[in-house]
PDB file of C-alpha atoms in Angstrom:
ATOM      1  CA  SER A   1       4.334 -55.243 -61.175  1.00 41.00           C
ATOM      2  CA  LYS A   2       7.619 -53.422 -61.880  1.00 38.00           C
ATOM      3  CA  ASN A   3       5.943 -50.063 -62.373  1.00 36.00           C
ATOM      4  CA  THR A   4       5.380 -49.650 -58.652  1.00 38.00           C
ATOM      5  CA  LYS A   5       7.048 -46.628 -57.113  1.00 36.00           C
ATOM      6  CA  ASN A   6       8.805 -48.874 -54.583  1.00 42.00           C
ATOM      7  CA  ILE A   7      10.836 -50.621 -57.293  1.00 40.00           C
ATOM      8  CA  GLN A   8      13.894 -48.948 -58.778  1.00 41.00           C
ATOM      9  CA  THR A   9      15.750 -50.324 -61.800  1.00 35.00           C
ATOM     10  CA  ARG A  10      19.428 -49.444 -61.609  1.00 34.00           C
ATOM     11  CA  LYS A  11      21.050 -47.848 -64.658  1.00 33.00           C
ATOM     12  CA  GLY A  12      24.509 -46.538 -65.469  1.00 32.00           C
ATOM     13  CA  LYS A  13      25.333 -42.940 -64.735  1.00 30.00           C
ATOM     14  CA  SER A  14      24.886 -41.989 -68.419  1.00 27.00           C
ATOM     15  CA  PHE A  15      21.137 -42.475 -67.881  1.00 25.00           C
ATOM     16  CA  GLY A  16      21.064 -40.202 -64.834  1.00 25.00           C
ATOM     17  CA  TYR A  17      20.578 -42.905 -62.188  1.00 22.00           C
ATOM     18  CA  GLN A  18      22.809 -43.657 -59.233  1.00 28.00           C
ATOM     19  CA  ILE A  19      24.709 -46.937 -59.194  1.00 28.00           C
ATOM     20  CA  LEU A  20      23.973 -48.526 -55.794  1.00 35.00           C
ATOM     21  CA  GLY A  21      27.169 -50.519 -55.391  1.00 34.00           C
ATOM     22  CA  PHE A  22      26.126 -54.120 -56.108  1.00 34.00           C
ATOM     23  CA  GLY A  23      29.065 -54.613 -58.508  1.00 34.00           C
ATOM     24  CA  ALA A  24      30.146 -53.714 -62.023  1.00 33.00           C
ATOM     25  CA  GLY A  25      27.364 -53.706 -64.581  1.00 36.00           C
ATOM     26  CA  GLY A  26      24.646 -53.021 -62.011  1.00 46.00           C
ATOM     27  CA  GLY A  27      21.947 -55.465 -60.874  1.00 60.00           C
ATOM     28  CA  GLY A  28      18.218 -56.061 -61.046  1.00 77.00           C
ATOM     29  CA  ALA A  29      15.356 -54.104 -59.598  1.00 92.00           C
ATOM     30  CA  THR A  30      15.184 -53.381 -55.871  1.00 94.00           C
ATOM     31  CA  LEU A  31      12.196 -53.380 -53.563  1.00 95.00           C
ATOM     32  CA  GLU A  32      11.542 -52.076 -50.038  1.00 96.00           C
ATOM     33  CA  VAL A  33       9.870 -54.667 -47.807  1.00 97.00           C
ATOM     34  CA  ASP A  34       9.004 -55.145 -44.162  1.00 98.00           C
ATOM     35  CA  TYR A  35      10.999 -57.974 -42.650  1.00 98.00           C
ATOM     36  CA  LEU A  36      11.351 -60.510 -39.875  1.00 98.00           C
ATOM     37  CA  VAL A  37      14.861 -62.002 -39.757  1.00 98.00           C
ATOM     38  CA  VAL A  38      15.461 -64.697 -37.112  1.00 98.00           C
ATOM     39  CA  ALA A  39      18.829 -66.444 -36.722  1.00 98.00           C
ATOM     40  CA  GLY A  40      19.410 -70.036 -35.624  1.00 98.00           C
ATOM     41  CA  GLY A  41      19.339 -70.836 -31.913  1.00 98.00           C
ATOM     42  CA  GLY A  42      22.370 -71.938 -29.885  1.00 98.00           C
ATOM     43  CA  GLY A  43      22.801 -75.460 -28.545  1.00 98.00           C
ATOM     44  CA  GLY A  44      22.493 -76.364 -24.880  1.00 98.00           C
ATOM     45  CA  GLY A  45      25.405 -77.219 -22.586  1.00 97.00           C
ATOM     46  CA  GLN A  46      25.846 -80.671 -21.000  1.00 95.00           C
ATOM     47  CA  ASP A  47      25.736 -82.070 -17.444  1.00 92.00           C
ATOM     48  CA  ASP A  48      23.872 -79.282 -15.605  1.00 92.00           C
ATOM     49  CA  GLY A  49      24.586 -77.122 -18.633  1.00 95.00           C
ATOM     50  CA  GLY A  50      23.224 -73.751 -19.634  1.00 97.00           C
ATOM     51  CA  GLY A  51      20.399 -73.442 -22.122  1.00 98.00           C
ATOM     52  CA  GLY A  52      21.126 -72.229 -25.631  1.00 98.00           C
ATOM     53  CA  GLY A  53      20.352 -68.618 -26.455  1.00 98.00           C
ATOM     54  CA  GLY A  54      17.631 -67.850 -28.981  1.00 98.00           C
ATOM     55  CA  GLY A  55      18.629 -66.631 -32.410  1.00 98.00           C
ATOM     56  CA  GLY A  56      18.668 -62.869 -32.845  1.00 98.00           C
ATOM     57  CA  VAL A  57      15.269 -61.452 -33.816  1.00 98.00           C
ATOM     58  CA  ARG A  58      14.975 -58.292 -35.926  1.00 98.00           C
ATOM     59  CA  THR A  59      11.776 -56.944 -37.443  1.00 98.00           C
ATOM     60  CA  SER A  60      10.527 -53.730 -39.013  1.00 97.00           C
ATOM     61  CA  PHE A  61       6.823 -54.494 -38.688  1.00 96.00           C
ATOM     62  CA  PRO A  62       4.903 -52.402 -38.042  1.00 92.00           C
ATOM     63  CA  GLY A  63       6.274 -48.956 -38.754  1.00 91.00           C
ATOM     64  CA  GLY A  64      10.026 -49.556 -38.845  1.00 94.00           C
ATOM     65  CA  THR A  65      12.564 -48.865 -41.570  1.00 95.00           C
ATOM     66  CA  LYS A  66      12.137 -51.363 -44.392  1.00 95.00           C
ATOM     67  CA  ALA A  67      14.839 -53.598 -45.867  1.00 95.00           C
ATOM     68  CA  ILE A  68      16.085 -53.146 -49.446  1.00 94.00           C
ATOM     69  CA  ILE A  69      15.948 -56.419 -51.403  1.00 95.00           C
ATOM     70  CA  GLU A  70      17.314 -57.040 -54.900  1.00 95.00           C
ATOM     71  CA  SER A  71      15.400 -59.306 -57.295  1.00 95.00           C
ATOM     72  CA  GLY A  72      17.270 -62.607 -57.488  1.00 95.00           C
ATOM     73  CA  ALA A  73      18.963 -62.080 -54.113  1.00 96.00           C
ATOM     74  CA  THR A  74      19.813 -65.001 -51.846  1.00 97.00           C
ATOM     75  CA  ILE A  75      18.027 -65.091 -48.493  1.00 98.00           C
ATOM     76  CA  THR A  76      20.108 -66.982 -45.914  1.00 98.00           C
ATOM     77  CA  ILE A  77      18.562 -69.000 -43.085  1.00 98.00           C
ATOM     78  CA  GLY A  78      20.681 -69.705 -39.997  1.00 98.00           C
ATOM     79  CA  GLY A  79      21.064 -73.349 -39.002  1.00 98.00           C
ATOM     80  CA  GLN A  80      21.002 -75.111 -35.647  1.00 98.00           C
ATOM     81  CA  GLY A  81      23.692 -74.721 -33.056  1.00 98.00           C
ATOM     82  CA  SER A  82      24.828 -78.160 -31.862  1.00 98.00           C
ATOM     83  CA  GLY A  83      24.267 -79.333 -28.309  1.00 97.00           C
ATOM     84  CA  ALA A  84      27.222 -80.243 -26.107  1.00 96.00           C
ATOM     85  CA  GLY A  85      28.084 -83.925 -26.356  1.00 89.00           C
ATOM     86  CA  PRO A  86      30.194 -86.509 -24.569  1.00 74.00           C
ATOM     87  CA  GLU A  87      33.865 -86.161 -23.720  1.00 70.00           C
ATOM     88  CA  GLY A  88      33.732 -82.403 -23.345  1.00 77.00           C
ATOM     89  CA  THR A  89      32.543 -81.487 -26.844  1.00 91.00           C
ATOM     90  CA  PRO A  90      31.140 -77.960 -26.323  1.00 96.00           C
ATOM     91  CA  SER A  91      27.903 -76.571 -27.656  1.00 98.00           C
ATOM     92  CA  SER A  92      28.011 -74.198 -30.609  1.00 98.00           C
ATOM     93  CA  ASN A  93      26.258 -71.023 -31.673  1.00 98.00           C
ATOM     94  CA  GLY A  94      23.534 -71.195 -34.294  1.00 98.00           C
ATOM     95  CA  GLY A  95      23.830 -69.732 -37.783  1.00 98.00           C
ATOM     96  CA  THR A  96      23.359 -66.156 -38.963  1.00 98.00           C
ATOM     97  CA  SER A  97      20.300 -65.208 -41.051  1.00 98.00           C
ATOM     98  CA  THR A  98      20.398 -62.451 -43.683  1.00 98.00           C
ATOM     99  CA  ALA A  99      17.987 -60.699 -46.033  1.00 97.00           C
ATOM    100  CA  GLY A 100      19.321 -57.866 -48.153  1.00 94.00           C
ATOM    101  CA  ASP A 101      20.918 -55.297 -45.859  1.00 92.00           C
ATOM    102  CA  ILE A 102      19.557 -56.946 -42.667  1.00 97.00           C
ATOM    103  CA  THR A 103      21.495 -59.476 -40.564  1.00 98.00           C
ATOM    104  CA  SER A 104      20.479 -61.253 -37.356  1.00 98.00           C
ATOM    105  CA  THR A 105      23.172 -62.786 -35.149  1.00 98.00           C
ATOM    106  CA  ALA A 106      23.237 -66.461 -34.203  1.00 98.00           C
ATOM    107  CA  GLY A 107      22.103 -67.505 -30.726  1.00 98.00           C
ATOM    108  CA  GLY A 108      24.867 -68.281 -28.220  1.00 98.00           C
ATOM    109  CA  GLY A 109      25.633 -71.830 -27.102  1.00 98.00           C
ATOM    110  CA  GLY A 110      25.071 -72.771 -23.459  1.00 98.00           C
ATOM    111  CA  GLY A 111      28.015 -73.429 -21.172  1.00 97.00           C
ATOM    112  CA  ASP A 112      29.088 -76.684 -19.507  1.00 96.00           C
ATOM    113  CA  PRO A 113      29.848 -76.699 -15.737  1.00 93.00           C
ATOM    114  CA  GLY A 114      32.416 -74.005 -15.055  1.00 94.00           C
ATOM    115  CA  VAL A 115      32.124 -72.674 -18.625  1.00 96.00           C
ATOM    116  CA  ASN A 116      30.465 -69.375 -19.500  1.00 98.00           C
ATOM    117  CA  GLY A 117      27.646 -69.200 -22.003  1.00 98.00           C
ATOM    118  CA  ASN A 118      28.537 -67.849 -25.440  1.00 98.00           C
ATOM    119  CA  PRO A 119      27.523 -64.345 -26.518  1.00 98.00           C
ATOM    120  CA  GLY A 120      25.142 -64.155 -29.463  1.00 98.00           C
ATOM    121  CA  GLY A 121      21.914 -62.690 -30.793  1.00 98.00           C
ATOM    122  CA  ALA A 122      20.641 -63.828 -27.406  1.00 98.00           C
ATOM    123  CA  GLY A 123      23.262 -65.140 -24.987  1.00 98.00           C
ATOM    124  CA  GLY A 124      23.641 -68.763 -23.932  1.00 98.00           C
ATOM    125  CA  GLY A 125      23.094 -69.652 -20.284  1.00 98.00           C
ATOM    126  CA  GLY A 126      26.103 -70.317 -18.110  1.00 98.00           C
ATOM    127  CA  GLY A 127      26.835 -73.807 -16.799  1.00 95.00           C
ATOM    128  CA  THR A 128      27.106 -74.438 -13.057  1.00 92.00           C
ATOM    129  CA  ASN A 129      29.248 -71.740 -11.390  1.00 93.00           C
ATOM    130  CA  SER A 130      29.621 -69.710 -14.572  1.00 96.00           C
ATOM    131  CA  THR A 131      28.273 -66.605 -16.277  1.00 98.00           C
ATOM    132  CA  GLY A 132      25.647 -66.289 -18.981  1.00 98.00           C
ATOM    133  CA  GLY A 133      26.647 -64.901 -22.370  1.00 98.00           C
ATOM    134  CA  SER A 134      25.682 -61.396 -23.427  1.00 98.00           C
ATOM    135  CA  GLY A 135      22.945 -60.780 -25.984  1.00 98.00           C
ATOM    136  CA  ASN A 136      22.577 -58.301 -28.845  1.00 98.00           C
ATOM    137  CA  ALA A 137      25.995 -59.237 -30.235  1.00 98.00           C
ATOM    138  CA  GLY A 138      25.286 -57.140 -33.321  1.00 97.00           C
ATOM    139  CA  SER A 139      24.796 -54.004 -31.169  1.00 97.00           C
ATOM    140  CA  PHE A 140      21.494 -53.237 -32.918  1.00 97.00           C
ATOM    141  CA  SER A 141      18.808 -50.794 -31.842  1.00 96.00           C
ATOM    142  CA  PRO A 142      16.266 -52.043 -31.015  1.00 96.00           C
ATOM    143  CA  SER A 143      18.068 -54.993 -29.475  1.00 97.00           C
ATOM    144  CA  GLU A 144      18.007 -58.362 -31.260  1.00 98.00           C
ATOM    145  CA  GLY A 145      18.158 -60.390 -28.023  1.00 98.00           C
ATOM    146  CA  ALA A 146      18.794 -60.542 -24.284  1.00 98.00           C
ATOM    147  CA  ASN A 147      21.437 -62.026 -21.981  1.00 98.00           C
ATOM    148  CA  GLY A 148      21.758 -65.612 -20.810  1.00 98.00           C
ATOM    149  CA  GLY A 149      21.239 -66.397 -17.135  1.00 98.00           C
ATOM    150  CA  ASN A 150      24.125 -67.272 -14.818  1.00 97.00           C
ATOM    151  CA  GLY A 151      24.616 -70.837 -13.654  1.00 95.00           C
ATOM    152  CA  GLY A 152      23.993 -71.490  -9.963  1.00 91.00           C
ATOM    153  CA  PRO A 153      26.470 -72.813  -7.408  1.00 85.00           C
ATOM    154  CA  ALA A 154      24.717 -76.136  -6.878  1.00 81.00           C
ATOM    155  CA  ASN A 155      24.508 -78.163 -10.092  1.00 88.00           C
ATOM    156  CA  SER A 156      22.202 -75.859 -12.028  1.00 92.00           C
ATOM    157  CA  GLY A 157      22.624 -74.228 -15.420  1.00 95.00           C
ATOM    158  CA  GLY A 158      21.308 -70.802 -16.360  1.00 97.00           C
ATOM    159  CA  GLY A 159      18.542 -70.359 -18.898  1.00 97.00           C
ATOM    160  CA  GLY A 160      19.396 -69.087 -22.363  1.00 98.00           C
ATOM    161  CA  GLY A 161      18.403 -65.543 -23.238  1.00 98.00           C
ATOM    162  CA  GLY A 162      15.395 -64.887 -25.455  1.00 98.00           C
ATOM    163  CA  GLY A 163      14.655 -62.272 -28.079  1.00 93.00           C
ATOM    164  CA  GLY A 164      13.102 -60.008 -25.475  1.00 88.00           C
ATOM    165  CA  VAL A 165      13.840 -61.373 -21.969  1.00 95.00           C
ATOM    166  CA  ASN A 166      16.991 -62.447 -20.101  1.00 97.00           C
ATOM    167  CA  GLY A 167      17.406 -66.095 -19.191  1.00 96.00           C
ATOM    168  CA  ASN A 168      16.845 -66.931 -15.521  1.00 95.00           C
ATOM    169  CA  THR A 169      19.678 -67.700 -13.127  1.00 94.00           C
ATOM    170  CA  GLY A 170      20.091 -71.260 -11.893  1.00 91.00           C
ATOM    171  CA  ASP A 171      18.584 -72.045  -8.474  1.00 81.00           C
ATOM    172  CA  ASN A 172      15.650 -69.745  -9.226  1.00 56.00           C
ATOM    173  CA  GLY A 173      13.007 -72.292  -8.245  1.00 52.00           C
ATOM    174  CA  PRO A 174      11.786 -73.736  -4.939  1.00 53.00           C
ATOM    175  CA  GLY A 175      14.652 -76.235  -4.578  1.00 54.00           C
ATOM    176  CA  PRO A 176      18.390 -75.681  -4.207  1.00 55.00           C
ATOM    177  CA  THR A 177      19.495 -77.160  -7.547  1.00 67.00           C
ATOM    178  CA  ASN A 178      16.958 -75.996 -10.112  1.00 86.00           C
ATOM    179  CA  GLY A 179      18.041 -74.820 -13.542  1.00 92.00           C
ATOM    180  CA  GLY A 180      16.944 -71.422 -14.815  1.00 94.00           C
ATOM    181  CA  ASN A 181      14.074 -71.075 -17.246  1.00 96.00           C
ATOM    182  CA  GLY A 182      14.843 -69.744 -20.709  1.00 98.00           C
ATOM    183  CA  GLY A 183      13.942 -66.154 -21.573  1.00 98.00           C
ATOM    184  CA  ASP A 184      10.888 -65.476 -23.713  1.00 98.00           C
ATOM    185  CA  GLY A 185      11.245 -64.536 -27.366  1.00 98.00           C
ATOM    186  CA  THR A 186       9.921 -61.608 -29.392  1.00 97.00           C
ATOM    187  CA  VAL A 187       6.320 -61.371 -30.601  1.00 97.00           C
ATOM    188  CA  THR A 188       5.517 -60.025 -34.075  1.00 96.00           C
ATOM    189  CA  ASN A 189       2.396 -60.092 -36.252  1.00 96.00           C
ATOM    190  CA  ILE A 190       4.126 -59.621 -39.616  1.00 98.00           C
ATOM    191  CA  SER A 191       2.423 -62.807 -40.852  1.00 96.00           C
ATOM    192  CA  GLY A 192      -1.042 -61.503 -39.955  1.00 94.00           C
ATOM    193  CA  SER A 193      -1.252 -63.140 -36.525  1.00 94.00           C
ATOM    194  CA  PRO A 194       0.947 -62.711 -33.432  1.00 96.00           C
ATOM    195  CA  LEU A 195       3.729 -65.304 -33.209  1.00 96.00           C
ATOM    196  CA  GLN A 196       6.770 -65.537 -30.923  1.00 98.00           C
ATOM    197  CA  TYR A 197      10.368 -66.190 -32.001  1.00 98.00           C
ATOM    198  CA  GLY A 198      13.803 -66.694 -30.467  1.00 98.00           C
ATOM    199  CA  GLY A 199      13.022 -68.225 -27.063  1.00 98.00           C
ATOM    200  CA  GLY A 200      15.932 -69.355 -24.868  1.00 98.00           C
ATOM    201  CA  GLY A 201      16.508 -72.948 -23.771  1.00 98.00           C
ATOM    202  CA  GLY A 202      16.113 -73.985 -20.147  1.00 97.00           C
ATOM    203  CA  GLY A 203      19.156 -74.712 -17.961  1.00 96.00           C
ATOM    204  CA  GLY A 204      19.876 -78.310 -16.950  1.00 94.00           C
ATOM    205  CA  SER A 205      19.990 -79.397 -13.323  1.00 92.00           C
ATOM    206  CA  ASN A 206      20.650 -82.239 -10.891  1.00 87.00           C
ATOM    207  CA  SER A 207      17.161 -82.071  -9.383  1.00 84.00           C
ATOM    208  CA  SER A 208      13.823 -83.544 -10.377  1.00 79.00           C
ATOM    209  CA  ARG A 209      12.524 -80.189 -11.536  1.00 80.00           C
ATOM    210  CA  THR A 210      12.708 -79.454 -15.269  1.00 86.00           C
ATOM    211  CA  ALA A 211      13.432 -75.873 -16.349  1.00 92.00           C
ATOM    212  CA  GLY A 212      11.159 -74.611 -19.100  1.00 94.00           C
ATOM    213  CA  GLY A 213      12.172 -73.105 -22.401  1.00 97.00           C
ATOM    214  CA  GLY A 214      11.199 -69.547 -23.231  1.00 97.00           C
ATOM    215  CA  GLY A 215       8.149 -68.844 -25.369  1.00 97.00           C
ATOM    216  CA  GLY A 216       9.131 -68.796 -29.026  1.00 98.00           C
ATOM    217  CA  GLY A 217      10.667 -72.232 -29.411  1.00 98.00           C
ATOM    218  CA  GLY A 218      13.062 -72.566 -26.461  1.00 98.00           C
ATOM    219  CA  GLY A 219      13.864 -76.181 -25.561  1.00 98.00           C
ATOM    220  CA  VAL A 220      13.041 -77.729 -22.189  1.00 96.00           C
ATOM    221  CA  ALA A 221      16.020 -78.652 -20.009  1.00 95.00           C
ATOM    222  CA  GLY A 222      16.793 -82.044 -18.524  1.00 89.00           C
ATOM    223  CA  GLY A 223      16.439 -82.837 -14.814  1.00 85.00           C
ATOM    224  CA  ARG A 224      18.006 -85.695 -12.859  1.00 80.00           C
ATOM    225  CA  THR A 225      15.058 -88.091 -12.799  1.00 73.00           C
ATOM    226  CA  ASN A 226      13.235 -87.357 -16.069  1.00 67.00           C
ATOM    227  CA  GLY A 227      16.483 -86.442 -17.797  1.00 73.00           C
ATOM    228  CA  ILE A 228      15.428 -85.727 -21.386  1.00 86.00           C
ATOM    229  CA  PRO A 229      16.035 -82.177 -22.678  1.00 93.00           C
ATOM    230  CA  THR A 230      14.427 -81.074 -25.943  1.00 96.00           C
ATOM    231  CA  PRO A 231      15.837 -79.143 -28.906  1.00 98.00           C
ATOM    232  CA  GLY A 232      14.881 -75.622 -29.863  1.00 98.00           C
ATOM    233  CA  THR A 233      12.041 -75.442 -32.376  1.00 98.00           C
ATOM    234  CA  ASP A 234      12.995 -75.236 -36.050  1.00 98.00           C
ATOM    235  CA  GLY A 235      11.621 -72.201 -37.838  1.00 98.00           C
ATOM    236  CA  LEU A 236      11.452 -70.228 -34.580  1.00 98.00           C
ATOM    237  CA  GLY A 237      15.158 -69.917 -33.729  1.00 98.00           C
ATOM    238  CA  GLY A 238      14.753 -71.355 -30.234  1.00 98.00           C
ATOM    239  CA  GLY A 239      17.724 -72.278 -28.046  1.00 98.00           C
ATOM    240  CA  GLY A 240      18.351 -75.921 -27.148  1.00 98.00           C
ATOM    241  CA  GLY A 241      17.699 -77.287 -23.669  1.00 98.00           C
ATOM    242  CA  GLY A 242      20.623 -77.848 -21.313  1.00 96.00           C
ATOM    243  CA  GLY A 243      21.593 -81.401 -20.373  1.00 94.00           C
ATOM    244  CA  PRO A 244      20.805 -82.819 -16.930  1.00 92.00           C
ATOM    245  CA  GLY A 245      23.120 -84.093 -14.219  1.00 87.00           C
ATOM    246  CA  GLY A 246      22.935 -87.730 -13.168  1.00 76.00           C
ATOM    247  CA  SER A 247      20.916 -89.107 -16.079  1.00 68.00           C
ATOM    248  CA  PRO A 248      22.108 -91.813 -18.480  1.00 73.00           C
ATOM    249  CA  SER A 249      22.632 -89.141 -21.144  1.00 79.00           C
ATOM    250  CA  ARG A 250      23.800 -85.727 -20.033  1.00 90.00           C
ATOM    251  CA  ASN A 251      24.075 -84.145 -23.473  1.00 94.00           C
ATOM    252  CA  GLY A 252      22.647 -80.763 -24.411  1.00 96.00           C
ATOM    253  CA  GLN A 253      20.242 -80.399 -27.299  1.00 97.00           C
ATOM    254  CA  PRO A 254      20.588 -78.466 -30.578  1.00 98.00           C
ATOM    255  CA  GLY A 255      18.982 -75.116 -31.220  1.00 98.00           C
ATOM    256  CA  GLY A 256      16.258 -74.525 -33.787  1.00 98.00           C
ATOM    257  CA  THR A 257      16.734 -73.176 -37.294  1.00 98.00           C
ATOM    258  CA  GLY A 258      15.869 -69.577 -38.118  1.00 98.00           C
ATOM    259  CA  VAL A 259      13.327 -68.045 -40.480  1.00 98.00           C
ATOM    260  CA  VAL A 260      12.945 -64.974 -42.697  1.00 98.00           C
ATOM    261  CA  MET A 261       9.641 -63.321 -43.636  1.00 98.00           C
ATOM    262  CA  LEU A 262       9.396 -60.480 -46.157  1.00 98.00           C
ATOM    263  CA  ARG A 263       6.127 -58.544 -46.460  1.00 98.00           C
ATOM    264  CA  ASP A 264       5.475 -56.441 -49.564  1.00 97.00           C
ATOM    265  CA  PRO A 265       2.408 -54.133 -49.428  1.00 95.00           C
ATOM    266  CA  THR A 266       2.619 -53.444 -53.201  1.00 94.00           C
ATOM    267  CA  GLY A 267       2.115 -57.098 -54.139  1.00 94.00           C
ATOM    268  CA  ALA A 268       5.156 -57.074 -56.432  1.00 94.00           C
ATOM    269  CA  LEU A 269       6.802 -60.233 -55.046  1.00 95.00           C
ATOM    270  CA  SER A 270       6.310 -62.975 -57.624  1.00 94.00           C
ATOM    271  CA  ALA A 271       8.353 -66.095 -56.741  1.00 95.00           C
ATOM    272  CA  VAL A 272      10.524 -67.792 -54.117  1.00 97.00           C
ATOM    273  CA  SER A 273      12.712 -70.869 -54.364  1.00 96.00           C
ATOM    274  CA  PRO A 274      13.183 -73.679 -53.513  1.00 96.00           C
ATOM    275  CA  GLY A 275       9.660 -75.070 -53.111  1.00 90.00           C
ATOM    276  CA  THR A 276       9.917 -75.535 -49.359  1.00 93.00           C
ATOM    277  CA  ASN A 277       9.713 -71.746 -49.087  1.00 98.00           C
ATOM    278  CA  THR A 278       6.316 -70.131 -49.628  1.00 97.00           C
ATOM    279  CA  LEU A 279       4.703 -67.034 -51.121  1.00 97.00           C
ATOM    280  CA  SER A 280       1.211 -66.133 -49.921  1.00 97.00           C
ATOM    281  CA  THR A 281      -1.246 -63.249 -50.169  1.00 97.00           C
ATOM    282  CA  LEU A 282      -2.512 -61.660 -46.949  1.00 96.00           C
ATOM    283  CA  PRO A 283      -6.056 -60.281 -46.526  1.00 95.00           C
ATOM    284  CA  ASP A 284      -4.871 -56.702 -47.130  1.00 94.00           C
ATOM    285  CA  GLY A 285      -3.341 -57.706 -50.476  1.00 95.00           C
ATOM    286  CA  SER A 286       0.264 -57.743 -49.244  1.00 96.00           C
ATOM    287  CA  LYS A 287       2.522 -60.567 -50.423  1.00 97.00           C
ATOM    288  CA  LEU A 288       4.348 -62.534 -47.727  1.00 98.00           C
ATOM    289  CA  ALA A 289       7.461 -64.529 -48.615  1.00 98.00           C
ATOM    290  CA  THR A 290       8.455 -67.057 -45.927  1.00 98.00           C
ATOM    291  CA  PHE A 291      11.900 -68.662 -46.051  1.00 98.00           C
ATOM    292  CA  ASN A 292      12.505 -71.778 -43.951  1.00 97.00           C
ATOM    293  CA  VAL A 293      15.628 -72.724 -45.917  1.00 98.00           C
ATOM    294  CA  THR A 294      18.172 -70.644 -47.805  1.00 98.00           C
ATOM    295  CA  GLY A 295      16.782 -69.627 -51.202  1.00 98.00           C
ATOM    296  CA  THR A 296      16.139 -66.794 -53.643  1.00 97.00           C
ATOM    297  CA  ILE A 297      13.412 -64.227 -54.247  1.00 96.00           C
ATOM    298  CA  GLU A 298      12.054 -62.683 -57.465  1.00 94.00           C
ATOM    299  CA  PHE A 299       9.793 -59.758 -58.362  1.00 91.00           C
TER     300      PHE A 299
END
């Protein structure tokens, strides 16, 4: 498969090829691939806390500029951001995902009451009486994610931002203390069917209403009476749900892990590791490498 025109074997200058800067002695072959790179989602805030922001979502498919991948390269998958816990332990941002020259920024953690949401790939929602974090922390074009929603003045956290839509502000529902819904994530069909990634977590509240997570793995927030927020979905980079006010446990929930997909129309991709990652063939003959954990790629 190495005779494809999209693969270039690097040589020293004495052979008339350009050294591409991967270190002394050169490296292996390189390949241009379409990509989806999703970072890990941020954790939710506690006690009427903001929802976690979705992990940054970047994709070239269809029609964008491809990523350059080196055979044997490590593909890094961003982990979960932790939810805010007892005794004032704050939420955290998720982990960064990388593939070759492409990086997606971790989702921002949601804020506790009076604490702003963290900036990130998509911003975390603000806790009560605080501001949502800004999205697109990597300053990419097109944007990797949207802003978190502001917390409301009456025991309501803002929703975490999604890959494509801002989180909602607290108090956006029919009652005075409702948390904001998480923003929806980004849809891509790089895998052959449309799927959504990087949804924001819902903002916690002190009312009976439960704020929803954004499409693409955003966690549901906790409300006062039902009180059980959910984490962001692993493999989708969703933000964690914000913790409720007044329930036995007011903790926020963790975000979901990220994912990387690499699509090669030449069919040159030959192996991925470890075995929890997969390599499949699409109906058009393209190879699709899917990384759910950090691993390596060969061609």
